[in-house]
Coordinates of C-alpha atoms and ligand atoms in Angstrom, one line a residue:
M1 CA 17.7 -28.8 -24.9
F2 CA 20.8 -28.0 -22.7
K3 CA 23.5 -30.6 -22.8
K4 CA 24.8 -29.8 -19.4
V5 CA 23.2 -28.2 -16.3
L6 CA 25.0 -27.0 -13.2
I7 CA 23.0 -27.3 -9.9
A8 CA 23.9 -24.5 -7.6
N9 CA 22.6 -26.1 -4.5
R10 CA 22.9 -29.1 -2.2
G11 CA 20.8 -31.7 -0.3
E12 CA 17.5 -33.1 -1.5
I13 CA 16.8 -30.4 -4.0
A14 CA 20.1 -30.8 -5.8
V15 CA 19.4 -34.6 -5.9
R16 CA 15.8 -33.9 -7.2
V17 CA 17.0 -31.7 -10.1
I18 CA 19.8 -34.2 -11.0
R19 CA 17.3 -37.0 -11.3
S20 CA 15.1 -35.1 -13.8
C21 CA 18.1 -34.0 -15.8
K22 CA 19.3 -37.6 -16.1
E23 CA 15.9 -38.7 -17.4
M24 CA 16.2 -36.0 -20.0
G25 CA 19.7 -37.0 -21.1
I26 CA 21.2 -33.8 -19.6
K27 CA 24.7 -34.1 -18.0
T28 CA 24.8 -32.7 -14.4
V29 CA 27.4 -30.7 -12.6
A30 CA 27.4 -30.6 -8.8
V31 CA 29.2 -28.1 -6.6
Y32 CA 30.2 -28.8 -3.1
S33 CA 31.5 -27.2 0.1
E34 CA 34.3 -28.8 2.1
L35 CA 31.8 -30.6 4.3
D36 CA 29.9 -32.0 1.3
S37 CA 32.8 -33.5 -0.7
N38 CA 31.1 -36.9 -0.6
A39 CA 27.4 -35.8 -0.2
L40 CA 24.6 -37.6 -2.0
H41 CA 24.2 -34.9 -4.6
V42 CA 27.9 -35.1 -5.4
R43 CA 27.8 -38.9 -5.6
L44 CA 24.9 -38.7 -8.1
A45 CA 26.1 -36.0 -10.4
D46 CA 28.1 -36.7 -13.6
E47 CA 30.7 -34.1 -12.5
A48 CA 31.4 -32.3 -9.3
Y49 CA 33.6 -29.3 -8.4
A50 CA 34.8 -28.0 -5.0
L51 CA 33.8 -24.5 -4.0
G52 CA 35.8 -24.6 -0.7
G53 CA 34.6 -23.3 2.6
K54 CA 32.1 -24.6 5.1
T55 CA 29.5 -21.9 5.7
A56 CA 26.9 -21.1 3.0
A57 CA 28.6 -17.7 2.5
E58 CA 32.0 -19.4 1.8
S59 CA 30.6 -22.1 -0.5
Y60 CA 27.1 -22.2 -2.0
L61 CA 26.8 -18.4 -1.9
N62 CA 30.3 -17.7 -3.2
T63 CA 29.5 -16.2 -6.6
E64 CA 33.0 -16.1 -7.9
A65 CA 33.7 -19.8 -7.1
I66 CA 30.4 -20.8 -8.8
L67 CA 31.1 -18.7 -11.9
N68 CA 34.5 -20.4 -12.1
V69 CA 32.9 -23.8 -12.0
I70 CA 30.4 -22.7 -14.7
K71 CA 33.3 -21.7 -17.0
K72 CA 35.4 -24.8 -16.2
S73 CA 32.5 -27.3 -16.7
K74 CA 31.0 -25.5 -19.7
A75 CA 27.5 -25.8 -18.2
E76 CA 24.9 -24.1 -20.4
A77 CA 22.3 -23.5 -17.7
V78 CA 22.2 -23.2 -13.9
H79 CA 19.4 -24.5 -11.7
P80 CA 19.5 -22.7 -8.4
G81 CA 17.0 -24.9 -6.5
Y82 CA 15.5 -23.0 -3.6
G83 CA 17.3 -20.9 -1.0
F84 CA 20.9 -19.9 -1.7
F85 CA 21.0 -18.0 -5.1
S86 CA 17.5 -18.9 -6.2
E87 CA 16.1 -15.4 -5.7
N88 CA 19.3 -13.4 -6.1
T89 CA 19.2 -11.1 -9.1
D90 CA 23.0 -10.3 -9.0
F91 CA 23.7 -13.9 -9.4
A92 CA 21.1 -14.4 -12.2
R93 CA 22.5 -11.4 -14.0
A94 CA 26.1 -12.5 -13.5
I95 CA 25.5 -15.9 -15.2
T96 CA 23.3 -14.4 -17.9
D97 CA 26.3 -12.1 -18.7
L98 CA 28.3 -15.2 -19.3
G99 CA 25.7 -16.4 -21.8
V100 CA 24.5 -19.1 -19.4
V101 CA 20.8 -19.6 -18.8
F102 CA 19.3 -19.0 -15.3
I103 CA 16.6 -21.6 -14.8
G104 CA 14.1 -19.3 -13.2
P105 CA 12.3 -16.0 -13.7
P106 CA 13.8 -12.8 -15.2
P107 CA 15.7 -10.7 -12.7
E108 CA 13.1 -7.9 -13.0
A109 CA 10.3 -10.2 -11.9
I110 CA 12.4 -11.4 -8.9
E111 CA 13.0 -7.7 -8.0
V112 CA 9.3 -6.8 -8.0
M113 CA 8.5 -9.8 -5.9
G114 CA 11.7 -9.6 -3.8
D115 CA 10.3 -7.5 -1.0
K116 CA 7.0 -7.8 0.6
I117 CA 6.0 -4.2 0.2
S118 CA 6.6 -3.9 -3.5
S119 CA 5.0 -7.3 -4.1
R120 CA 1.9 -6.2 -2.2
I121 CA 1.7 -3.1 -4.5
A122 CA 2.2 -5.3 -7.6
A123 CA -0.6 -7.6 -6.5
E124 CA -2.9 -4.7 -5.8
K125 CA -2.2 -3.3 -9.2
A126 CA -3.2 -6.7 -10.7
G127 CA -6.5 -6.5 -8.7
V128 CA -5.5 -8.9 -6.0
A129 CA -5.9 -7.7 -2.4
G130 CA -3.3 -8.3 0.2
V131 CA -3.9 -9.1 3.9
P132 CA -5.6 -6.0 5.3
G133 CA -2.7 -3.7 6.0
R134 CA -0.4 -0.9 4.8
S135 CA 1.7 -1.1 1.6
E136 CA 4.3 1.4 2.8
P137 CA 7.1 1.3 5.4
V138 CA 6.4 2.5 8.9
Y139 CA 8.9 4.6 10.9
D140 CA 7.2 5.6 14.1
P141 CA 5.5 3.6 16.9
S142 CA 2.5 6.0 16.7
E143 CA 1.7 4.7 13.2
I144 CA 1.4 1.2 14.6
E145 CA -0.8 2.4 17.5
A146 CA -3.0 4.2 14.9
F147 CA -3.2 1.0 12.8
G148 CA -4.1 -1.1 15.9
K149 CA -6.9 1.3 16.7
E150 CA -8.3 1.2 13.2
F151 CA -7.9 -2.6 12.5
G152 CA -7.9 -3.9 16.0
Y153 CA -5.1 -6.1 17.7
P154 CA -3.3 -8.3 17.1
V155 CA -1.1 -6.5 14.5
A156 CA 1.7 -8.2 12.6
I157 CA 4.9 -6.1 12.2
K158 CA 6.6 -7.6 9.2
A159 CA 10.1 -7.1 7.7
A160 CA 9.8 -6.1 4.1
Y161 CA 12.8 -8.2 3.3
G162 CA 11.9 -11.0 5.7
G163 CA 11.7 -14.7 4.8
G164 CA 11.7 -18.2 6.2
G165 CA 9.4 -17.3 9.0
R166 CA 11.8 -14.7 10.3
G167 CA 11.3 -11.0 10.7
M168 CA 7.7 -10.9 11.9
K169 CA 6.5 -9.8 15.4
V170 CA 2.9 -10.0 16.6
V171 CA 1.7 -7.1 18.8
N172 CA -1.3 -7.9 21.1
S173 CA -1.8 -4.5 22.6
K174 CA -0.7 -0.9 22.5
K175 CA 1.8 -1.3 25.3
E176 CA 3.8 -3.9 23.3
V177 CA 4.2 -1.7 20.3
K178 CA 7.5 0.0 20.9
E179 CA 9.5 -3.0 22.0
A180 CA 8.1 -5.2 19.2
M181 CA 8.9 -2.6 16.6
E182 CA 12.5 -2.3 17.8
S183 CA 12.9 -6.1 18.0
A184 CA 11.4 -6.6 14.5
K185 CA 13.9 -4.0 13.1
R186 CA 16.8 -5.5 14.9
E187 CA 16.1 -9.0 13.8
A188 CA 15.5 -8.0 10.2
L189 CA 18.7 -6.0 10.0
G190 CA 20.7 -8.9 11.5
A191 CA 19.2 -11.5 9.3
F192 CA 18.5 -9.7 6.0
G193 CA 20.6 -6.5 6.2
R194 CA 17.6 -4.3 5.8
D195 CA 15.2 -3.1 8.5
E196 CA 12.2 -1.7 6.6
I197 CA 9.0 -2.9 8.3
Y198 CA 5.3 -2.6 7.4
L199 CA 2.0 -3.6 9.0
E200 CA -0.7 -6.2 8.4
K201 CA -3.6 -7.3 10.5
Y202 CA -2.6 -10.6 12.2
L203 CA -5.4 -12.9 11.2
D204 CA -6.6 -15.1 14.0
W205 CA -7.3 -18.5 12.4
P206 CA -6.1 -18.4 8.7
R207 CA -5.0 -21.2 6.5
H208 CA -1.9 -20.9 4.3
I209 CA -3.0 -21.8 0.8
E210 CA -0.6 -21.2 -2.1
M211 CA -1.0 -21.5 -5.8
Q212 CA 1.5 -23.1 -8.2
I213 CA 1.8 -21.2 -11.5
F214 CA 3.9 -21.6 -14.6
A215 CA 4.5 -19.0 -17.3
D216 CA 6.6 -19.4 -20.5
T217 CA 8.5 -16.9 -22.6
L218 CA 5.7 -16.8 -25.2
G219 CA 3.1 -15.2 -22.9
N220 CA 1.3 -18.4 -21.8
A221 CA 0.5 -18.8 -18.1
V222 CA -1.4 -21.5 -16.2
W223 CA -2.2 -22.4 -12.6
L224 CA -1.6 -26.0 -11.7
G225 CA -3.4 -26.2 -8.3
E226 CA -3.1 -25.2 -4.7
R227 CA -1.2 -26.5 -1.7
D228 CA -2.3 -26.1 1.9
C229 CA 0.7 -25.5 4.1
S230 CA -1.1 -24.6 7.4
V231 CA 0.7 -27.0 9.6
Q232 CA 3.5 -24.7 10.8
R233 CA 5.8 -24.1 13.7
R234 CA 7.6 -20.7 14.0
H235 CA 5.7 -19.7 10.8
Q236 CA 7.5 -22.5 9.0
K237 CA 5.9 -25.3 7.2
L238 CA 6.0 -28.9 8.5
I239 CA 3.3 -30.8 6.5
E240 CA 1.8 -29.8 3.2
E241 CA -1.0 -31.2 1.1
S242 CA -2.8 -30.8 -2.2
P243 CA -5.6 -30.1 -2.8
A244 CA -6.5 -27.9 0.2
P245 CA -9.2 -29.7 2.2
N246 CA -12.6 -27.9 2.7
F247 CA -11.8 -25.6 -0.1
P248 CA -14.6 -24.9 -2.6
D249 CA -13.9 -25.2 -6.3
D250 CA -15.1 -21.7 -7.2
I251 CA -12.6 -20.2 -4.7
R252 CA -9.9 -22.5 -6.1
K253 CA -10.6 -21.1 -9.6
K254 CA -10.6 -17.5 -8.4
M255 CA -7.3 -18.0 -6.5
G256 CA -5.8 -19.7 -9.6
E257 CA -6.8 -16.8 -11.8
A258 CA -5.6 -14.2 -9.2
A259 CA -2.2 -16.0 -9.1
V260 CA -1.9 -15.9 -12.9
A261 CA -2.9 -12.2 -12.9
V262 CA -0.2 -11.5 -10.4
A263 CA 2.4 -13.4 -12.5
K264 CA 1.4 -11.7 -15.7
A265 CA 1.5 -8.3 -14.1
C266 CA 5.2 -8.7 -13.3
G267 CA 6.3 -10.3 -16.5
Y268 CA 6.8 -13.7 -14.8
V269 CA 8.4 -16.7 -16.5
N270 CA 9.0 -20.2 -15.2
A271 CA 7.8 -21.8 -12.0
G272 CA 6.4 -19.5 -9.3
T273 CA 4.1 -19.7 -6.2
V274 CA 1.7 -17.1 -5.1
E275 CA 1.0 -17.4 -1.4
F276 CA -2.3 -16.5 0.2
L277 CA -3.9 -16.5 3.7
Y278 CA -7.4 -17.9 3.6
Q279 CA -10.0 -17.2 6.3
D280 CA -13.8 -17.1 6.4
G281 CA -14.1 -17.8 2.6
E282 CA -11.8 -14.9 1.6
F283 CA -8.2 -15.1 0.4
F284 CA -5.5 -12.4 0.7
F285 CA -2.2 -12.1 -1.1
L286 CA 0.8 -12.8 1.2
E287 CA 3.8 -12.9 -1.2
M288 CA 5.1 -14.5 -4.3
N289 CA 8.0 -17.0 -4.2
T290 CA 9.9 -16.7 -7.4
R291 CA 11.4 -20.2 -7.5
L292 CA 10.6 -23.9 -7.2
Q293 CA 9.4 -24.6 -3.7
V294 CA 10.2 -27.3 -1.2
E295 CA 6.6 -28.6 -1.3
H296 CA 6.3 -28.8 -5.1
P297 CA 6.1 -32.7 -5.1
V298 CA 2.5 -32.7 -3.8
T299 CA 1.5 -30.8 -6.9
E300 CA 3.4 -33.2 -9.0
A301 CA 1.6 -36.1 -7.4
V302 CA -1.9 -34.8 -8.1
V303 CA -1.2 -33.3 -11.6
G304 CA 1.1 -36.1 -12.7
M305 CA 3.8 -33.9 -14.1
D306 CA 7.5 -33.4 -13.4
L307 CA 7.8 -29.7 -12.6
V308 CA 11.6 -29.6 -12.9
K309 CA 11.3 -30.9 -16.4
L310 CA 8.8 -28.3 -17.2
Q311 CA 11.1 -25.7 -15.7
L312 CA 14.0 -26.9 -18.0
R313 CA 11.8 -26.8 -21.1
I314 CA 10.6 -23.3 -20.4
A315 CA 14.1 -22.1 -19.6
N316 CA 15.0 -23.5 -23.0
G317 CA 12.4 -21.3 -24.7
E318 CA 9.8 -23.9 -25.3
P319 CA 6.1 -23.3 -24.7
I320 CA 4.2 -24.7 -21.6
G321 CA 2.6 -27.1 -24.1
F322 CA -0.8 -27.5 -22.6
D323 CA -3.8 -25.3 -21.8
Q324 CA -5.5 -24.5 -18.5
D325 CA -8.3 -26.8 -19.3
D326 CA -6.0 -29.7 -20.0
I327 CA -4.8 -29.9 -16.4
E328 CA -6.4 -32.7 -14.5
R329 CA -5.9 -33.1 -10.7
R330 CA -6.3 -36.6 -9.4
G331 CA -6.5 -37.8 -5.8
H332 CA -4.7 -36.2 -2.8
A333 CA -1.1 -35.9 -1.7
F334 CA 0.7 -35.1 1.5
E335 CA 4.3 -34.1 2.1
C336 CA 6.1 -34.4 5.5
R337 CA 9.3 -32.5 5.8
I338 CA 11.6 -34.9 7.7
N339 CA 13.8 -32.4 9.6
A340 CA 16.6 -33.1 12.0
E341 CA 14.9 -31.5 14.9
D342 CA 14.0 -32.7 18.4
A343 CA 10.3 -32.0 18.7
T344 CA 10.1 -33.1 22.4
G345 CA 7.7 -30.8 24.2
G346 CA 6.8 -29.0 21.0
K347 CA 10.2 -27.2 21.1
F348 CA 11.5 -28.4 17.7
L349 CA 15.1 -27.8 18.5
P350 CA 17.6 -28.2 15.6
A351 CA 19.6 -31.4 15.9
P352 CA 22.4 -31.7 13.4
G353 CA 24.6 -34.8 13.5
P354 CA 25.4 -38.1 11.9
I355 CA 22.6 -40.2 10.4
T356 CA 23.7 -43.7 11.4
K357 CA 20.9 -45.3 9.5
L358 CA 18.3 -44.2 6.9
V359 CA 15.9 -46.8 5.5
P360 CA 13.4 -45.5 3.0
P361 CA 9.8 -46.6 3.1
G362 CA 8.3 -48.2 0.0
G363 CA 5.1 -49.3 -1.6
Y364 CA 2.4 -47.8 -3.9
G365 CA 2.0 -44.1 -3.7
V366 CA 5.1 -43.4 -1.6
R367 CA 8.0 -41.2 -2.7
L368 CA 11.1 -40.2 -0.7
D369 CA 13.2 -37.3 -1.8
A370 CA 16.2 -37.5 0.5
G371 CA 19.4 -35.5 0.5
Y372 CA 21.2 -38.1 2.7
E373 CA 21.8 -41.8 3.0
S374 CA 22.9 -43.9 6.0
N375 CA 26.2 -42.7 7.4
D376 CA 25.9 -39.1 6.0
N377 CA 26.2 -36.2 8.3
V378 CA 23.7 -33.4 8.7
S379 CA 25.8 -30.3 9.2
Q380 CA 24.9 -27.4 11.5
F381 CA 25.9 -25.0 8.7
Y382 CA 23.0 -25.8 6.4
D383 CA 19.2 -26.3 6.7
N384 CA 17.9 -29.3 8.6
L385 CA 15.8 -31.0 5.9
I386 CA 16.9 -34.6 5.7
A387 CA 14.2 -35.7 3.3
K388 CA 10.7 -35.2 2.1
L389 CA 8.2 -38.0 2.3
I390 CA 5.3 -37.7 -0.1
T391 CA 2.3 -40.0 -0.3
W392 CA -0.5 -40.0 -2.8
G393 CA -3.9 -41.6 -2.3
S394 CA -7.1 -41.7 -4.3
D395 CA -8.6 -39.4 -1.6
R396 CA -7.4 -37.5 1.5
E397 CA -8.0 -40.3 3.9
E398 CA -6.1 -42.8 1.9
A399 CA -3.2 -40.5 1.5
R400 CA -3.2 -39.7 5.2
L401 CA -3.3 -43.4 6.2
R402 CA -0.6 -44.1 3.7
M403 CA 1.6 -41.3 5.2
L404 CA 1.1 -42.8 8.7
R405 CA 2.1 -46.2 7.3
A406 CA 5.2 -44.7 5.6
L407 CA 6.2 -42.8 8.7
D408 CA 6.1 -46.0 10.6
E409 CA 8.2 -47.7 8.0
I410 CA 10.9 -45.1 7.4
K411 CA 13.9 -45.4 9.8
V412 CA 16.1 -42.5 10.6
E413 CA 18.7 -43.2 13.3
G414 CA 21.5 -41.2 14.9
T415 CA 19.7 -37.8 15.0
P416 CA 16.2 -37.0 16.3
T417 CA 13.6 -36.1 13.7
V418 CA 10.1 -34.6 13.6
I419 CA 8.6 -37.9 12.5
N420 CA 6.8 -38.6 15.8
A421 CA 5.4 -35.1 15.9
Q422 CA 4.1 -35.5 12.4
K423 CA 2.4 -38.8 13.3
M424 CA 0.7 -37.1 16.2
V425 CA -0.5 -34.3 13.9
L426 CA -1.9 -36.7 11.3
R427 CA -4.0 -38.3 14.0
E428 CA -5.4 -35.2 15.6
P429 CA -9.2 -34.7 15.0
E430 CA -8.8 -31.0 14.0
F431 CA -6.3 -32.0 11.3
I432 CA -8.4 -34.9 10.1
N433 CA -11.5 -32.6 9.9
A434 CA -9.3 -29.8 8.4
T435 CA -10.5 -27.2 11.0
H436 CA -6.8 -26.4 11.8
S437 CA -5.0 -23.2 10.9
T438 CA -1.5 -21.8 10.8
R439 CA -1.7 -21.1 14.5
W440 CA -3.1 -24.5 15.5
L441 CA 0.1 -26.6 15.9
E442 CA 1.7 -24.2 18.4
S443 CA -1.5 -23.2 20.2
K444 CA -3.5 -26.4 20.4
V445 CA -1.4 -29.5 20.0
D446 CA -0.3 -31.1 23.2
F447 CA 3.2 -32.5 22.5
S448 CA 3.5 -34.0 26.0
K449 CA 1.6 -37.0 24.5
M450 CA 4.3 -37.5 21.8
E451 CA 6.2 -40.8 21.7
P452 CA 9.8 -40.2 22.8
N453 CA 12.0 -39.1 19.9
S454 CA 14.5 -41.8 19.4
P455 CA 15.4 -44.9 21.4
T456 CA 19.1 -43.8 21.3
L457 CA 18.1 -40.8 23.4
S458 CA 16.0 -42.7 26.0
E459 CA 16.3 -42.0 29.7
G460 CA 18.3 -44.2 32.1
N461 CA 21.0 -46.8 31.5
D462 CA 23.7 -44.0 31.3
G463 CA 26.8 -45.1 29.7
A464 CA 25.1 -48.1 28.1
T465 CA 24.8 -48.7 24.3
Q466 CA 21.5 -49.8 23.1
T467 CA 21.2 -52.5 20.5
T468 CA 18.4 -54.6 19.1
V469 CA 18.7 -58.4 18.8
L470 CA 16.3 -60.9 17.2
S471 CA 15.0 -63.9 19.1
E472 CA 12.4 -66.5 18.5
V473 CA 10.0 -67.8 21.2
N474 CA 7.9 -70.8 20.1
G475 CA 8.7 -70.0 16.5
K476 CA 7.4 -66.4 16.9
R477 CA 9.9 -63.6 16.0
F478 CA 10.6 -60.9 18.6
E479 CA 12.9 -57.9 18.6
V480 CA 14.6 -57.4 22.0
K481 CA 16.3 -54.2 23.0
L482 CA 19.5 -54.7 25.0
F483 CA 21.6 -52.2 26.9
L484 CA 25.2 -53.2 26.6
P485 CA 27.8 -51.8 29.0
E486 CA 30.0 -49.2 27.4
G487 CA 32.8 -50.7 25.3
L488 CA 31.0 -54.0 24.8
N489 CA 29.8 -54.5 21.3
L490 CA 27.7 -57.0 19.3
N491 CA 29.5 -57.2 16.0
S492 CA 26.3 -57.1 13.9
T493 CA 25.6 -53.5 14.8
S494 CA 29.1 -52.2 15.4
G495 CA 29.1 -49.1 13.2
S496 CA 25.8 -47.7 14.3
A497 CA 26.2 -48.9 17.9
K498 CA 29.4 -46.8 18.1
A499 CA 27.7 -43.7 16.8
K500 CA 24.8 -44.3 19.1
A501 CA 27.1 -44.6 22.1
K502 CA 28.6 -41.3 21.1
T503 CA 25.1 -39.7 20.9
R504 CA 24.3 -41.2 24.3
A505 CA 27.6 -39.9 25.8
Q506 CA 26.9 -36.5 24.5
Q507 CA 23.4 -36.6 25.8
S508 CA 24.4 -37.8 29.3
S509 CA 27.1 -35.2 29.6
I510 CA 24.3 -32.6 29.1
K511 CA 22.2 -34.1 31.7
T512 CA 24.9 -34.5 34.3
V513 CA 26.4 -31.1 34.3
A514 CA 26.0 -29.2 37.6
S515 CA 23.6 -26.4 37.9
G516 CA 25.3 -23.1 36.9
H517 CA 27.5 -24.9 34.4
I518 CA 25.7 -23.7 31.3
A519 CA 25.9 -26.2 28.5
V520 CA 24.6 -26.1 24.9
P521 CA 22.1 -28.9 23.9
M522 CA 23.1 -29.0 20.3
Q523 CA 25.9 -28.4 17.8
G524 CA 26.0 -24.7 16.7
T525 CA 28.0 -21.5 16.4
V526 CA 28.0 -18.7 19.0
V527 CA 26.5 -15.6 17.5
K528 CA 26.3 -13.4 20.6
L529 CA 27.3 -13.3 24.3
H530 CA 24.7 -11.6 26.4
V531 CA 26.7 -11.4 29.7
N532 CA 30.1 -10.5 31.0
V533 CA 32.2 -12.0 33.8
G534 CA 31.0 -10.4 37.1
D535 CA 27.4 -9.9 35.9
T536 CA 24.6 -10.9 38.2
V537 CA 22.0 -13.1 36.4
K538 CA 18.7 -14.7 37.3
S539 CA 17.5 -18.2 36.3
G540 CA 16.1 -17.9 32.7
D541 CA 18.3 -14.9 31.7
M542 CA 19.9 -15.3 28.3
I543 CA 23.6 -16.2 28.4
I544 CA 24.4 -16.7 24.7
T545 CA 22.7 -17.0 21.3
L546 CA 23.6 -20.1 19.4
E547 CA 22.9 -20.4 15.7
A548 CA 22.3 -23.9 14.4
M549 CA 20.8 -24.7 11.0
K550 CA 19.8 -21.1 10.3
M551 CA 17.9 -20.8 13.6
E552 CA 18.8 -18.8 16.6
N553 CA 18.5 -20.5 19.9
A554 CA 18.6 -18.7 23.3
I555 CA 20.8 -20.5 25.8
S556 CA 19.7 -19.4 29.3
S557 CA 21.0 -19.7 32.8
D558 CA 19.4 -22.4 35.0
T559 CA 20.2 -20.6 38.2
D560 CA 20.5 -17.2 40.0
G561 CA 24.1 -16.1 40.6
V562 CA 27.2 -14.3 39.3
V563 CA 29.0 -15.1 36.1
K564 CA 32.4 -16.5 37.2
E565 CA 33.7 -17.6 33.9
I566 CA 32.9 -17.4 30.2
K567 CA 34.4 -20.2 28.1
V568 CA 33.4 -19.2 24.6
K569 CA 33.5 -16.2 22.2
A570 CA 31.3 -15.2 19.2
G571 CA 32.1 -17.3 16.2
D572 CA 33.1 -20.5 18.2
A573 CA 31.7 -23.7 16.9
L574 CA 30.3 -25.8 19.8
S575 CA 29.4 -29.5 20.2
P576 CA 26.4 -30.7 22.3
G577 CA 27.4 -30.6 26.0
D578 CA 30.1 -27.9 25.7
I579 CA 30.0 -25.5 28.7
V580 CA 29.7 -21.9 27.7
A581 CA 29.7 -20.2 31.1
I582 CA 29.9 -20.9 34.9
I583 CA 27.6 -19.2 37.2
E584 CA 28.0 -19.4 41.0
Ligands
ADP1 P1 8.0 -15.7 5.2 O1 8.5 -14.9 4.0 O2 8.9 -15.5 6.4 O3 7.7 -17.1 4.9 P2 5.2 -15.0 5.0 O4 4.7 -13.6 4.9 O5 5.2 -15.8 3.8 O6 6.7 -14.9 5.6 O7 4.4 -15.7 6.2 C1 4.8 -16.9 6.7 C2 3.7 -17.4 7.7 O8 3.5 -16.4 8.7 C3 2.3 -17.5 7.1 O9 2.2 -18.8 6.4 C4 1.4 -17.4 8.3 O10 1.5 -18.6 9.1 C5 2.1 -16.3 9.1 N1 1.6 -15.0 8.7 C6 2.2 -14.1 7.9 N2 1.4 -12.9 7.9 C7 0.4 -13.1 8.6 C8 -0.8 -12.4 9.0 N3 -1.0 -11.1 8.6 N4 -1.7 -12.9 9.8 C9 -1.6 -14.2 10.3 N5 -0.5 -15.0 10.0 C10 0.5 -14.5 9.2

């Protein structure tokens, strides 16, 4: 086995990999950006090396810097986690050229599965049908109109190189075709550098069900079980579970065999996931993810295996070590992605910032994979996953109630999170009965009923700091919330109270700015200005695009008028409440 492994990643997944390595007696090497010099993954690793830079491109995607650390540290293998270099064949080849093992599939398999058109073709060759659609790029709006006529609307225009829920546009009628096509191409080119698009029928009520597979270098391949990831916003997953509810055993087996066939057809090795859409008893190939996925812990919980250890053994040339029939799945598991996002009104706005307090939940069947601890900062430059909360139960209902209990118990303060939205979802009848779909959260769930996000962001008492004190009345313990005037502090909560006061100050500055003073609600970087001084704008017109945590957010005018002043330029890093333009 390897003596030393470098983890080319950050956050919870770097921590996750470090933990398995430690249990196997493998030394771990962390890498870090300027902002992460004291991050949790750095604190836990045996050795850590600076990459420099703040953005992903300057740090975790800086091939030369990482290659230098590999040489300096003498690591024998690299675990790429997910995101960053995990599906990058240039990086995989560069480290292989150094004689270092890439803990993942061979570059050729990544390439076949790397774009959605070629992966559709590969799946079809293995006898697995894709979502009804075309397996070639489209260049002319008339092709989309013809497709709409043949298959009916809605039609999904998808970027061949898209990912992370980006690069897809849904067209509901012929008259939307031209604009949707242009916008899909523009978005794909901006985000992925390639603008090839293709077409699929947009299924109206599908579930996203994916199959975990493993293959070794000796030709063995198995499927471990499926995950249902249908609770999504912006086509991105929020809650996952295994097994998929209301999912017949014979279909599970067929899907597992289809996934293995797809893996074998592309010479796959190591952990992979074949994603499907499932509707009306039929499943359709969506894409293959050639890496360990965020939601792998729900599979670990039901099969009772450490998938990172299995990855390391396979990368070391060892066999899988068990047969398909040896795999037993027990009970049910859920995962909630605890993102730094403000879910108020179902908007799910990214909310980077300091975590003043993070208290993990505990108890039987509860696991927290966090990338942060109290007093760590969630930067706007990386993704917004603070932690993953996983619960296991002997059946779905026990796992669900355990998740609700754990979500009540976990404390994350300083930044809003999606926790209250997840509690709501877990209590919705459609979710309990598993009649939901990938479109359910955005189309059916009424977020106006959601508990407010965080007491630090509550309305009223502007300028006051909130704190909690304990009191006893007739021997019974009560928690009392107090609003202290600014500047006054109760020593017991000084650190967090100060940070809360800051959050409050930022929050109130946003609320109190005059109409026409266009402020940003979150930390982020200006990617585009949409207006010039002197332009006439209407309320709702886009003023700037702000990127925060890999998501683009439109900042719009709140009034009709003329742009008098623009205070920012593309590339500027902004804090919540910063004014970008004045409109009179
Ligand atoms: P990405 O690579 O961006 O994650 P995917 O192709 O995996 O894109 O799709 C992500 C999600 O988008 C799916 O889970 C599903 O919710 C939705 N989606 C994708 N294709 C379709 C389709 N043809 N019909 C309905 N929903 C779709």
